[in-house]
PDB file of C-alpha atoms in Angstrom:
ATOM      1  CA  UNK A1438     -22.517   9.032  15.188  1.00 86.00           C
ATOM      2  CA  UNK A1439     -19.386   7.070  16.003  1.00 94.00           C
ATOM      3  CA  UNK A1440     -16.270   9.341  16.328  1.00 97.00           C
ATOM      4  CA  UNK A1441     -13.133   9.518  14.375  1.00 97.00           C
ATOM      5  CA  UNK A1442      -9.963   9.245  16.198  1.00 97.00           C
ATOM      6  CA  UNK A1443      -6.831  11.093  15.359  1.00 97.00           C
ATOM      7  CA  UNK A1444      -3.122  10.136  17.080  1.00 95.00           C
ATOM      8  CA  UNK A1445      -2.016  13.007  17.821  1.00 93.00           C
ATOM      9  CA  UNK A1446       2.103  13.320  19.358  1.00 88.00           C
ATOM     10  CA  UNK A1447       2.250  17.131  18.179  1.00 87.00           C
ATOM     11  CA  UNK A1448       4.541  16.339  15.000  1.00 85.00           C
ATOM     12  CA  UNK A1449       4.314  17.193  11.591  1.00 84.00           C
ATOM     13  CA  UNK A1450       3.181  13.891  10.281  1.00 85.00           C
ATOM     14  CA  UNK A1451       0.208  13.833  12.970  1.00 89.00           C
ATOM     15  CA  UNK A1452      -0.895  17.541  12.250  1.00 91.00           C
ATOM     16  CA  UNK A1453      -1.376  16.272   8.562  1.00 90.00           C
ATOM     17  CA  UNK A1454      -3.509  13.609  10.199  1.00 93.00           C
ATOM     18  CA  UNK A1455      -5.691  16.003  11.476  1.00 95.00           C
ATOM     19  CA  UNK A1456      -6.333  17.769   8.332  1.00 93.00           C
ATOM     20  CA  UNK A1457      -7.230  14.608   6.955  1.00 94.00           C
ATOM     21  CA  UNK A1458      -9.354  13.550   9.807  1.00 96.00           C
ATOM     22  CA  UNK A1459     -11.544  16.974  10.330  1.00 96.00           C
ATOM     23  CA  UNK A1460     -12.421  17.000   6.589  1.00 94.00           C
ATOM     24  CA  UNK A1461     -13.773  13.727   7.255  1.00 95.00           C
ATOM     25  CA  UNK A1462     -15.844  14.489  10.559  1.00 96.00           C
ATOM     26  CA  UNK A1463     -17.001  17.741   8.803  1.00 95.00           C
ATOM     27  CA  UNK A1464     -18.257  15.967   5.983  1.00 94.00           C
ATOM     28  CA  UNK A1465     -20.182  13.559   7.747  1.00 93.00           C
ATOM     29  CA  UNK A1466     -20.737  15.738  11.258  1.00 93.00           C
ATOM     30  CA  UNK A1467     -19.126  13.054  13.454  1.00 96.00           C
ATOM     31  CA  UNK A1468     -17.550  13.759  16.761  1.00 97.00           C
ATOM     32  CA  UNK A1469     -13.642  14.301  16.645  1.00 98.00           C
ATOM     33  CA  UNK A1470     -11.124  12.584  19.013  1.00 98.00           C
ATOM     34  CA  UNK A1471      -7.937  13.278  19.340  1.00 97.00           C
ATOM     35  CA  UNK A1472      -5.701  10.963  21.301  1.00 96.00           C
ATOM     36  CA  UNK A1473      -1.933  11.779  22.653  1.00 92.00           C
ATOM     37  CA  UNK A1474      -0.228   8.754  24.255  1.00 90.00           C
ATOM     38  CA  UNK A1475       1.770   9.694  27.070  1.00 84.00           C
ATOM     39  CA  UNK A1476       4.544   6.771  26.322  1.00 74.00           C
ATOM     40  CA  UNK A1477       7.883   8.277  26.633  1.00 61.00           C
ATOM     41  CA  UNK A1478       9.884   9.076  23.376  1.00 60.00           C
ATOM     42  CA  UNK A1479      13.319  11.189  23.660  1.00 50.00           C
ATOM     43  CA  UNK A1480      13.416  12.415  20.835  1.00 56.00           C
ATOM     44  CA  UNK A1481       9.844  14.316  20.935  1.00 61.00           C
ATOM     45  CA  UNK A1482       9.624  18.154  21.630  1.00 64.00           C
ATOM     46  CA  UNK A1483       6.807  17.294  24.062  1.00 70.00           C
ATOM     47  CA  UNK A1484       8.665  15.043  25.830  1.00 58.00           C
ATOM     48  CA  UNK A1485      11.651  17.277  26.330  1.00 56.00           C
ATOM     49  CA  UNK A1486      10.259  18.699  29.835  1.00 64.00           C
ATOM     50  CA  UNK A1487       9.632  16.729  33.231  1.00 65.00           C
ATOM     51  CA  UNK A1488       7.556  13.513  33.127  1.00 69.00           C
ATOM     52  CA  UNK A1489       4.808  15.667  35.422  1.00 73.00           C
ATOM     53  CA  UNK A1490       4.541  18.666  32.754  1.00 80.00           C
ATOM     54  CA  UNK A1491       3.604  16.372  29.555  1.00 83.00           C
ATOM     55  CA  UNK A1492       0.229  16.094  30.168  1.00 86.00           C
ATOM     56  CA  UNK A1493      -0.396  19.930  30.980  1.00 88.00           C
ATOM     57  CA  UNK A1494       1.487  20.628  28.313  1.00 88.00           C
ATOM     58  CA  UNK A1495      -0.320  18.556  25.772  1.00 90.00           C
ATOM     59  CA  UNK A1496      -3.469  19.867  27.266  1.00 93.00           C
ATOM     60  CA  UNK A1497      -2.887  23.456  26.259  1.00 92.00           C
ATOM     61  CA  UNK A1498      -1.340  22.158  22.501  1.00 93.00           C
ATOM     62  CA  UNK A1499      -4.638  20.244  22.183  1.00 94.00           C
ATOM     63  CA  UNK A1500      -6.327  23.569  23.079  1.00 95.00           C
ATOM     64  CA  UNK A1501      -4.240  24.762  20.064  1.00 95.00           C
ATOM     65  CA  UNK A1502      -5.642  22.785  17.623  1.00 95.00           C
ATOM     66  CA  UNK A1503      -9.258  22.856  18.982  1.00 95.00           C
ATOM     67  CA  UNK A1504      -8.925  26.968  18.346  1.00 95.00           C
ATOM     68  CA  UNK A1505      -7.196  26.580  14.827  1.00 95.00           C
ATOM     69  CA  UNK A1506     -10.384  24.237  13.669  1.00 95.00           C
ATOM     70  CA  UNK A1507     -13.241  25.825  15.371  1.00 93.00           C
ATOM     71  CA  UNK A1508     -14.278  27.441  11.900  1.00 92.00           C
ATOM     72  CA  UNK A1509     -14.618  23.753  10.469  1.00 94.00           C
ATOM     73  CA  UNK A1510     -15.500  21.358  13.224  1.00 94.00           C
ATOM     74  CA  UNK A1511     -17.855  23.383  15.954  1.00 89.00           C
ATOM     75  CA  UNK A1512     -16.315  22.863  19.405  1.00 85.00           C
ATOM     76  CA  UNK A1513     -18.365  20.479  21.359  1.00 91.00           C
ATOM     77  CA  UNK A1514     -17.662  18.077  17.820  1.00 95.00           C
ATOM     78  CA  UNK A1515     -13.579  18.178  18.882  1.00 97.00           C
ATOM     79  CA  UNK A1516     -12.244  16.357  22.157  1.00 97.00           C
ATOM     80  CA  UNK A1517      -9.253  14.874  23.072  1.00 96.00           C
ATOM     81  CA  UNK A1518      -7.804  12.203  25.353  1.00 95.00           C
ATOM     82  CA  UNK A1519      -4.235  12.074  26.935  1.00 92.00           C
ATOM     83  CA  UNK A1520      -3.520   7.949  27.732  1.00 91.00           C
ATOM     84  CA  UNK A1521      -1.161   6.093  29.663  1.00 88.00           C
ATOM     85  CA  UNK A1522      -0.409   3.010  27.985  1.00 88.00           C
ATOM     86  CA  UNK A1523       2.808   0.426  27.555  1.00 86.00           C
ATOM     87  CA  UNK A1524       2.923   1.461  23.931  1.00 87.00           C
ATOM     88  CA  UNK A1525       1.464   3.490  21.168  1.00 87.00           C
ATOM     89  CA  UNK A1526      -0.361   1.085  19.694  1.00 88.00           C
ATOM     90  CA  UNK A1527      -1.915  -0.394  22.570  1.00 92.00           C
ATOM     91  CA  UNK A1528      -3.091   3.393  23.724  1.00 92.00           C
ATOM     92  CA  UNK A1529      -5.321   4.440  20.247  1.00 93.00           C
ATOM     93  CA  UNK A1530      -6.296   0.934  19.911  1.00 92.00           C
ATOM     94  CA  UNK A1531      -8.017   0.664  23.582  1.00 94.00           C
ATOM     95  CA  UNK A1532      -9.505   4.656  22.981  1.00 95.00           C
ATOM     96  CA  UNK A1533     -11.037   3.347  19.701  1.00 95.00           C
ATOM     97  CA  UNK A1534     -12.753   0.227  21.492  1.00 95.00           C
ATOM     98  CA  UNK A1535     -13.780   2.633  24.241  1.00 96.00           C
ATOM     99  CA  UNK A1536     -15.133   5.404  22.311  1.00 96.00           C
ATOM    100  CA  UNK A1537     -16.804   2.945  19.733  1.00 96.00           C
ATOM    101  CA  UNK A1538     -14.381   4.963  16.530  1.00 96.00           C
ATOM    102  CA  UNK A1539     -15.396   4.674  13.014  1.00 96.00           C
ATOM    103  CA  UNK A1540     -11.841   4.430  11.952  1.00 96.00           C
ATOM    104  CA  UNK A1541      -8.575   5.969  13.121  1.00 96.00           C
ATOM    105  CA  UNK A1542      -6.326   8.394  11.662  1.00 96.00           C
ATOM    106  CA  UNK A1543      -2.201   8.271  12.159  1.00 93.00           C
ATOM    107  CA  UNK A1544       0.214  10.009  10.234  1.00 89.00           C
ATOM    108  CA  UNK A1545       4.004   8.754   9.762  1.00 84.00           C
ATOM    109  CA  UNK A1546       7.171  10.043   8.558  1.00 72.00           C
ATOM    110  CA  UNK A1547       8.281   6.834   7.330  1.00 57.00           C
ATOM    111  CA  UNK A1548      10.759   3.588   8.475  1.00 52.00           C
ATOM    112  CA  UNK A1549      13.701   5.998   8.143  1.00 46.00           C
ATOM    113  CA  UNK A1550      12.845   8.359  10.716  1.00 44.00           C
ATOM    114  CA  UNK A1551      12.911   7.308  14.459  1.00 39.00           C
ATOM    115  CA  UNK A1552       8.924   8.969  14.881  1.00 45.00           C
ATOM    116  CA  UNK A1553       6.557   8.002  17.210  1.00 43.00           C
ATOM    117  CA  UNK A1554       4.393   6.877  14.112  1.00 52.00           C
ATOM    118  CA  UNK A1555       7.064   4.891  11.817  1.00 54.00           C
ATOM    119  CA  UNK A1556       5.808   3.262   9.034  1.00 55.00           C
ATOM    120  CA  UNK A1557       6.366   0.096  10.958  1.00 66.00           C
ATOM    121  CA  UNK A1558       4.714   1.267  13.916  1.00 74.00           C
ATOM    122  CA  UNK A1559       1.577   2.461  11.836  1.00 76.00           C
ATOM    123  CA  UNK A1560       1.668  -0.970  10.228  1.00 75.00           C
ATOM    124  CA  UNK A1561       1.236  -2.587  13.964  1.00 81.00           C
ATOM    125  CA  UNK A1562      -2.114  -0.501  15.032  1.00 84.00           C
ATOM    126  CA  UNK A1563      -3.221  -0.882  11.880  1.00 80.00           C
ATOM    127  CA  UNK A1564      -2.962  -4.862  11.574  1.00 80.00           C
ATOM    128  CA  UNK A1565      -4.157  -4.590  15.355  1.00 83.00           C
ATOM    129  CA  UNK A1566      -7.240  -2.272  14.974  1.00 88.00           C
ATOM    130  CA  UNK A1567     -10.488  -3.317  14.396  1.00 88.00           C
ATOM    131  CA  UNK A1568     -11.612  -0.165  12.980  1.00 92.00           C
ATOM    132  CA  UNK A1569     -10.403   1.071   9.237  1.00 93.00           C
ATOM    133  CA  UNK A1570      -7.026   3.073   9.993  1.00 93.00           C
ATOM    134  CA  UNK A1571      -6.125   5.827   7.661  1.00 94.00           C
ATOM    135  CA  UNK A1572      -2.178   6.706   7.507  1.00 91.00           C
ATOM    136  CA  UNK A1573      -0.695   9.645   6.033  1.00 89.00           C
ATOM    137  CA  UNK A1574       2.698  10.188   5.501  1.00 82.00           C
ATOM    138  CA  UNK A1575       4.195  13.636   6.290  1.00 75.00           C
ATOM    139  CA  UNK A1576       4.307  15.669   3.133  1.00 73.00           C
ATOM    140  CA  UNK A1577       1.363  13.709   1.315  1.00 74.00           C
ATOM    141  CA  UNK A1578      -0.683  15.333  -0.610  1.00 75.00           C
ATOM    142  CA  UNK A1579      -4.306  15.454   0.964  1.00 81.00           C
ATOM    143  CA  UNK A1580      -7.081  17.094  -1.018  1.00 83.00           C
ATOM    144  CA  UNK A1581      -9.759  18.630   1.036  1.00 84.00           C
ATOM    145  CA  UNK A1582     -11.436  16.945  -1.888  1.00 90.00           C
ATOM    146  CA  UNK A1583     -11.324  13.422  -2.793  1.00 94.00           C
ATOM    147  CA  UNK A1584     -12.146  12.439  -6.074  1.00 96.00           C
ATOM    148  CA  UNK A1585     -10.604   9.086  -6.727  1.00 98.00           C
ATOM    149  CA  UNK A1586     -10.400   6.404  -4.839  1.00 98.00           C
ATOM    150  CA  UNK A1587      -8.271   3.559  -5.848  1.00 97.00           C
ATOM    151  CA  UNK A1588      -8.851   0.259  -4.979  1.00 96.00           C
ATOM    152  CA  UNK A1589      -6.848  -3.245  -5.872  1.00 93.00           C
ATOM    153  CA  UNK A1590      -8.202  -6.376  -6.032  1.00 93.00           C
ATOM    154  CA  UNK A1591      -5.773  -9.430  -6.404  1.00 89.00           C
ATOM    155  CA  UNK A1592      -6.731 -13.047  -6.312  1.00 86.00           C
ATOM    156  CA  UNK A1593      -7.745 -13.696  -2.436  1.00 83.00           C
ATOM    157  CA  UNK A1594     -11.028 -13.545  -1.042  1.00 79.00           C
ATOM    158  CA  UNK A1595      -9.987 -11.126   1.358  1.00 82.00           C
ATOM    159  CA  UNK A1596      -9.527  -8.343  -1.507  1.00 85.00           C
ATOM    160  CA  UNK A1597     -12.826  -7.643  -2.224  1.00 86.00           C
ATOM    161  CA  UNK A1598     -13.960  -6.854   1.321  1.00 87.00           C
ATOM    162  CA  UNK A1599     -12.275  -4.048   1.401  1.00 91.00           C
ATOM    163  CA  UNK A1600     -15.165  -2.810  -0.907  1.00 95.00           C
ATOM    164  CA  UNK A1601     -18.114  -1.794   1.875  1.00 94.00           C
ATOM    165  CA  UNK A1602     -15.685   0.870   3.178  1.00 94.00           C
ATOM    166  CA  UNK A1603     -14.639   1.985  -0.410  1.00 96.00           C
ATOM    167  CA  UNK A1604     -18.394   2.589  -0.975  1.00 97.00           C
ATOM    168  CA  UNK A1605     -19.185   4.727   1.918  1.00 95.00           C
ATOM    169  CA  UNK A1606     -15.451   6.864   1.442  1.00 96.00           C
ATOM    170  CA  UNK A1607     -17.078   7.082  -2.111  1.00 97.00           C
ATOM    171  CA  UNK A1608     -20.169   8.377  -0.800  1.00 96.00           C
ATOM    172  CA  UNK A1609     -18.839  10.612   1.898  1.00 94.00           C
ATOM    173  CA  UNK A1610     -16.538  12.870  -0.791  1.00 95.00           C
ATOM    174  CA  UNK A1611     -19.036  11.962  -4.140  1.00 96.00           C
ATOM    175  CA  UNK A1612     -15.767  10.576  -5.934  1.00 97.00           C
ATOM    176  CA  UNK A1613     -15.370   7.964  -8.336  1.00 98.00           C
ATOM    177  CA  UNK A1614     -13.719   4.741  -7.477  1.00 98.00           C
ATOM    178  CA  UNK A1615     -10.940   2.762  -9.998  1.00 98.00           C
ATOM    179  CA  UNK A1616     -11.094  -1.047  -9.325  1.00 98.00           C
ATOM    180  CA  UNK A1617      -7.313  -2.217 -10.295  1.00 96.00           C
ATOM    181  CA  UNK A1618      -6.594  -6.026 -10.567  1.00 95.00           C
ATOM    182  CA  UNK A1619      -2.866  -6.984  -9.747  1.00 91.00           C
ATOM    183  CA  UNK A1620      -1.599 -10.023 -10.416  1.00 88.00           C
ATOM    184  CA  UNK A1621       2.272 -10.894  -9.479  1.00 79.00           C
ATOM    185  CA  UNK A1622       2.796 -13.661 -12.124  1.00 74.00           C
ATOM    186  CA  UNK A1623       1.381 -13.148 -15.699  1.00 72.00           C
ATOM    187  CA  UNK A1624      -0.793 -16.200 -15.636  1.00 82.00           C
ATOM    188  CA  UNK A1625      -3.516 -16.857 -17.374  1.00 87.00           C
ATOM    189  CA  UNK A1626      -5.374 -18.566 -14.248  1.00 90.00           C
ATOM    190  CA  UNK A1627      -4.481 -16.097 -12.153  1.00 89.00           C
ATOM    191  CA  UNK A1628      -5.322 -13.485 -14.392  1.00 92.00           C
ATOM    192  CA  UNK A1629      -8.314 -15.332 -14.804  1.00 94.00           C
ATOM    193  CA  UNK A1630      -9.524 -15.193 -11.263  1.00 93.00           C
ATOM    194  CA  UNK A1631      -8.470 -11.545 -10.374  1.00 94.00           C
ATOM    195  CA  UNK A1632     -10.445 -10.234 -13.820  1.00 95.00           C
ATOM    196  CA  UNK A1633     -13.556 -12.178 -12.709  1.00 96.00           C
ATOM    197  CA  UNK A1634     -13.292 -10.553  -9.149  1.00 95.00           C
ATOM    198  CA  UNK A1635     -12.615  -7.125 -10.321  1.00 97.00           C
ATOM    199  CA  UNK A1636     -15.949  -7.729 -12.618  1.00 97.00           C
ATOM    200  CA  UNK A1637     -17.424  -8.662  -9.156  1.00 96.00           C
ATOM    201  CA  UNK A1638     -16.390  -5.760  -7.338  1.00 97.00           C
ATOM    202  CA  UNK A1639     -17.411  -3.622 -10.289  1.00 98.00           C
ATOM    203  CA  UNK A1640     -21.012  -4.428 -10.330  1.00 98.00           C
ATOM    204  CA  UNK A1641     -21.295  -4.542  -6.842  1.00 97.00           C
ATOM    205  CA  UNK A1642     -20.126  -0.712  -6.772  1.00 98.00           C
ATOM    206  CA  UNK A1643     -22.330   0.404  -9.873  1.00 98.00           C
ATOM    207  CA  UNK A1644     -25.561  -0.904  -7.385  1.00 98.00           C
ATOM    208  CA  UNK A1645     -24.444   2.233  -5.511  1.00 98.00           C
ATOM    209  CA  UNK A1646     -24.108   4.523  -8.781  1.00 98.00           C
ATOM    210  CA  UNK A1647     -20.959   5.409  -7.918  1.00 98.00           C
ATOM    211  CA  UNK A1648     -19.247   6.088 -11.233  1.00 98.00           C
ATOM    212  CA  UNK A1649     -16.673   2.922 -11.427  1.00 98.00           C
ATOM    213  CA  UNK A1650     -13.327   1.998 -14.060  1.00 98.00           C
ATOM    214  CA  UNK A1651     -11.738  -0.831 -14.099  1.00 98.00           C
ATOM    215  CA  UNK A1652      -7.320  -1.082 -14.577  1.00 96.00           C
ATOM    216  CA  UNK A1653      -5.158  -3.984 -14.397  1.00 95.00           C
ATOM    217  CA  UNK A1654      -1.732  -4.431 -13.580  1.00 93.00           C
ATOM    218  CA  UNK A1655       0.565  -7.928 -13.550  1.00 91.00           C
ATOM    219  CA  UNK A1656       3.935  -7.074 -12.120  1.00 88.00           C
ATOM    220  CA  UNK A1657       6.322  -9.010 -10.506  1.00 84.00           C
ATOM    221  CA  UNK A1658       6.922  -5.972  -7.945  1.00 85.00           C
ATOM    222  CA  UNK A1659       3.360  -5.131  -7.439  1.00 86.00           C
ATOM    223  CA  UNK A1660       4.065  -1.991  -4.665  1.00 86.00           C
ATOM    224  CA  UNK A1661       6.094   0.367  -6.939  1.00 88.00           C
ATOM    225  CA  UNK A1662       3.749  -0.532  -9.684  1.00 92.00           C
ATOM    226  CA  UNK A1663       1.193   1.173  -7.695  1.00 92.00           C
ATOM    227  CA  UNK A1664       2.913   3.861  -6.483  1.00 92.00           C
ATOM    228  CA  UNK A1665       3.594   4.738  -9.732  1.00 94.00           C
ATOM    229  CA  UNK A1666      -0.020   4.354 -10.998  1.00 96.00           C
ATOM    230  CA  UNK A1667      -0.644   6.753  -8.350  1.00 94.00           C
ATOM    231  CA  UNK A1668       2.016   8.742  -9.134  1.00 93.00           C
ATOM    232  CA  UNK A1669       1.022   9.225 -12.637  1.00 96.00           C
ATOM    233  CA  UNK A1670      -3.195   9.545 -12.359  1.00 96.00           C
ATOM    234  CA  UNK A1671      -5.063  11.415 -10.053  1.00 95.00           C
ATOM    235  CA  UNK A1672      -6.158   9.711  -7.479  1.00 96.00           C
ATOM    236  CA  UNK A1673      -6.371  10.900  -4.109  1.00 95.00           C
ATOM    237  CA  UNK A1674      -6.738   7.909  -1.395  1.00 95.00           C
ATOM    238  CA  UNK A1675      -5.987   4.231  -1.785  1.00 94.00           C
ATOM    239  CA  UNK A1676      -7.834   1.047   0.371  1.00 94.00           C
ATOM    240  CA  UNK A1677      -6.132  -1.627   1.064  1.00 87.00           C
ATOM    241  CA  UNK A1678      -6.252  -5.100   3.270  1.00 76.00           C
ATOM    242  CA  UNK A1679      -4.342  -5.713   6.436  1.00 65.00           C
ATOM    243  CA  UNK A1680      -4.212  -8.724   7.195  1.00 51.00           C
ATOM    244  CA  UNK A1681      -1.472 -11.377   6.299  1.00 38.00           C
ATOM    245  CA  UNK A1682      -2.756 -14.699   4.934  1.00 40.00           C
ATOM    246  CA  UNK A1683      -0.949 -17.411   4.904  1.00 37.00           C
ATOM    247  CA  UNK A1684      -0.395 -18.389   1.377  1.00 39.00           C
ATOM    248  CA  UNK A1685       0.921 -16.178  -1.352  1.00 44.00           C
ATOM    249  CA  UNK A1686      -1.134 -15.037  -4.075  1.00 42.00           C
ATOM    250  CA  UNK A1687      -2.485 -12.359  -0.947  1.00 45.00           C
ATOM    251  CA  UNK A1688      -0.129  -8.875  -2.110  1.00 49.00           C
ATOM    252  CA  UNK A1689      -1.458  -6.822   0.826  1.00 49.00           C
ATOM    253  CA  UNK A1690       0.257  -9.340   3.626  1.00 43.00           C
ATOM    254  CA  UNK A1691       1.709  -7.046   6.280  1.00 48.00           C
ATOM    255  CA  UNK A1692       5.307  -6.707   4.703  1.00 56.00           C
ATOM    256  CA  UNK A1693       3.181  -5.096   1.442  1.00 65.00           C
ATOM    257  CA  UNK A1694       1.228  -3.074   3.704  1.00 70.00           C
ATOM    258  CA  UNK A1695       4.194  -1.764   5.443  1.00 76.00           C
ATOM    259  CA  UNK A1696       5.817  -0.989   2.170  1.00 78.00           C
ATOM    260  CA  UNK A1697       2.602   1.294   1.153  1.00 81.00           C
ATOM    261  CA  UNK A1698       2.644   3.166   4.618  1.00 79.00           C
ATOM    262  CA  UNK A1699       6.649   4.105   4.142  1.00 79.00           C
ATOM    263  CA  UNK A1700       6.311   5.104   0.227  1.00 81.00           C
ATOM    264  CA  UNK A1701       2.703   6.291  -0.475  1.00 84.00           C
ATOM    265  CA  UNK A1702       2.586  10.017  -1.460  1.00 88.00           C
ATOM    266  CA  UNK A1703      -1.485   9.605  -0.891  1.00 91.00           C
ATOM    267  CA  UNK A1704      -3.338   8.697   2.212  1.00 92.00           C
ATOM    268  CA  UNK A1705      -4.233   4.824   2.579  1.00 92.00           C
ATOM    269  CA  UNK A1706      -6.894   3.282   4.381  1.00 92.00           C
ATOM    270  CA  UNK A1707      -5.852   0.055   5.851  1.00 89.00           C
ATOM    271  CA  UNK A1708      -8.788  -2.276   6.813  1.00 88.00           C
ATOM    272  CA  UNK A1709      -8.697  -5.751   8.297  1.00 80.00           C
ATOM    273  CA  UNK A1710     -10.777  -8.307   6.593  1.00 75.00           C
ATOM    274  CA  UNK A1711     -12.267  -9.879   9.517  1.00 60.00           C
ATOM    275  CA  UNK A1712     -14.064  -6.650  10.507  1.00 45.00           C
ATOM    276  CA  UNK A1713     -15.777  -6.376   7.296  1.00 43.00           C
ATOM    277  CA  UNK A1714     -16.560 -10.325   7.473  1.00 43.00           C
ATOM    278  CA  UNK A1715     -19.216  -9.317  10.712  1.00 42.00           C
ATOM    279  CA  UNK A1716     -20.105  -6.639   9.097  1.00 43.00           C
ATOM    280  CA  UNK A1717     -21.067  -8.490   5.800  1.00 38.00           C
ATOM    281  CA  UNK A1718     -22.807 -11.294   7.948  1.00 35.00           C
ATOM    282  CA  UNK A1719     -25.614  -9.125   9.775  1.00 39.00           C
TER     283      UNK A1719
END
């Protein structure tokens, strides 16, 4: 079983991450991973201590959180790394090539706080990773069980791949998934072409009997149309592209993406298309 990796830099906003990750592993008994990189940040608590104590000091807070969760994960399931890298993002993305991840798990406080896992910064491994990547905002609300799983489909091809990795999250936690076409100009083409790919995406879920709706929203500011959807209906995780195409009917182009990270009150799994385009091919 490939393991789920969890950035870990002993702040609120990554301890939510591991909440989120560890219901995950439980549910499907994969191996844990926790990953600290050792990049300098001032403003840290770990880092407030000489350069030579970080590591032994991360070892024994990583021994904290391997005793908290030893009544949900058993122990040899939980490990952890400590990684000297240039940056953040190169760090977790290198341990999730070399440990073969299933997906990684950050948490952020958002693009107004200076944290090691900004909004921004979580944008950047996840448009870099070649693994799903989960972020969680400090303070989201994560159910230890998912039930809804919301995923939009707008008018590029991209969109829809996001749907292999909808299915298994669907599978995993036994929840129900709401297909939501978005459109950012009310016209009837394009309205069109996003209701004949949401019918697409529909009946390729339903061959999993996974129980399946189908919304649709045309907005002109697509994001906080969203986040109030979210806001207002239960739905506990959101899946969303990466990747930022080049022309503009694409509304999860990394700008979009970035705006989800900072203002979702839900978790969001970020994927990059190209990954599930391998995937598909085999």
């Amino acid at each position: 079983m490939r393991p789920i990796i969890v950035g870990i830099d002993f702040q609120n906003q990554s301890f939510a991450a591991m909440k989120f990750a560890v219901n995950m592993a439980g549910r499907i008994a994969a191996p844990l991973h926790m990953v600290f990189v050792n990049h300098k940040q001032s403003e840290k608590d770990i880092f407030q201590r000489p350069a030579q104590r970080v590591a032994t000091e991360a070892k024994k807070r990583f021994q904290e959180l391997v005793d908290k969760y030893i009544y949900e994960l058993e122990a040899d399931q939980m490990s952890y790394s400590i990684v000297e890298a240039d940056s953040v993002i190169e760090g977790l993305n290198a341990e999730a090539e070399k440990t073969k991840a299933s997906v990684i798990v950050v948490g952020t406080r958002g693009r107004i706080h200076n944290a090691l896992f900004s909004s921004s910064l979580a944008s950047q491994i996840a448009e870099d990773s070649k693994v799903p990547v989960v972020t969680i905002k400090d303070g989201a609300q994560i159910k230890r069980n998912i039930k809804n799983i919301l995923a939009p489909i707008d008018s590029s091809l991209e969109s829809r791949q996001k749907l292999p990795f909808t299915v298994r999250l669907a599978k995993i936690f036994n929840a129900n998934v709401v297909l939501m076409g978005i459109c950012h100009v009310d016209s009837d083409s394009i309205v069109n072409k996003v209701t004949a790919y949401v019918n697409q995406a529909y009946k390729y879920v339903q061959e999993y009997n996974i129980p399946v709706r189908k919304e649709m929203i045309c907005s002109e500011d697509v994001v906080n149309s969203i986040i109030t959807y979210t806001e207002n209906n239960p739905i506990d995780i959101m899946v969303g592209m990466t990747e930022q195409i080049s022309y503009a009917s694409n509304l999860w182009k990394g700008s979009f993406a970035e705006q989800f990270i900072n203002k979702s009150h839900i978790p969001l799994v970020n994927i990059q298309p190209k990954e599930y385009i391998k995937r598909l091919s085999r």
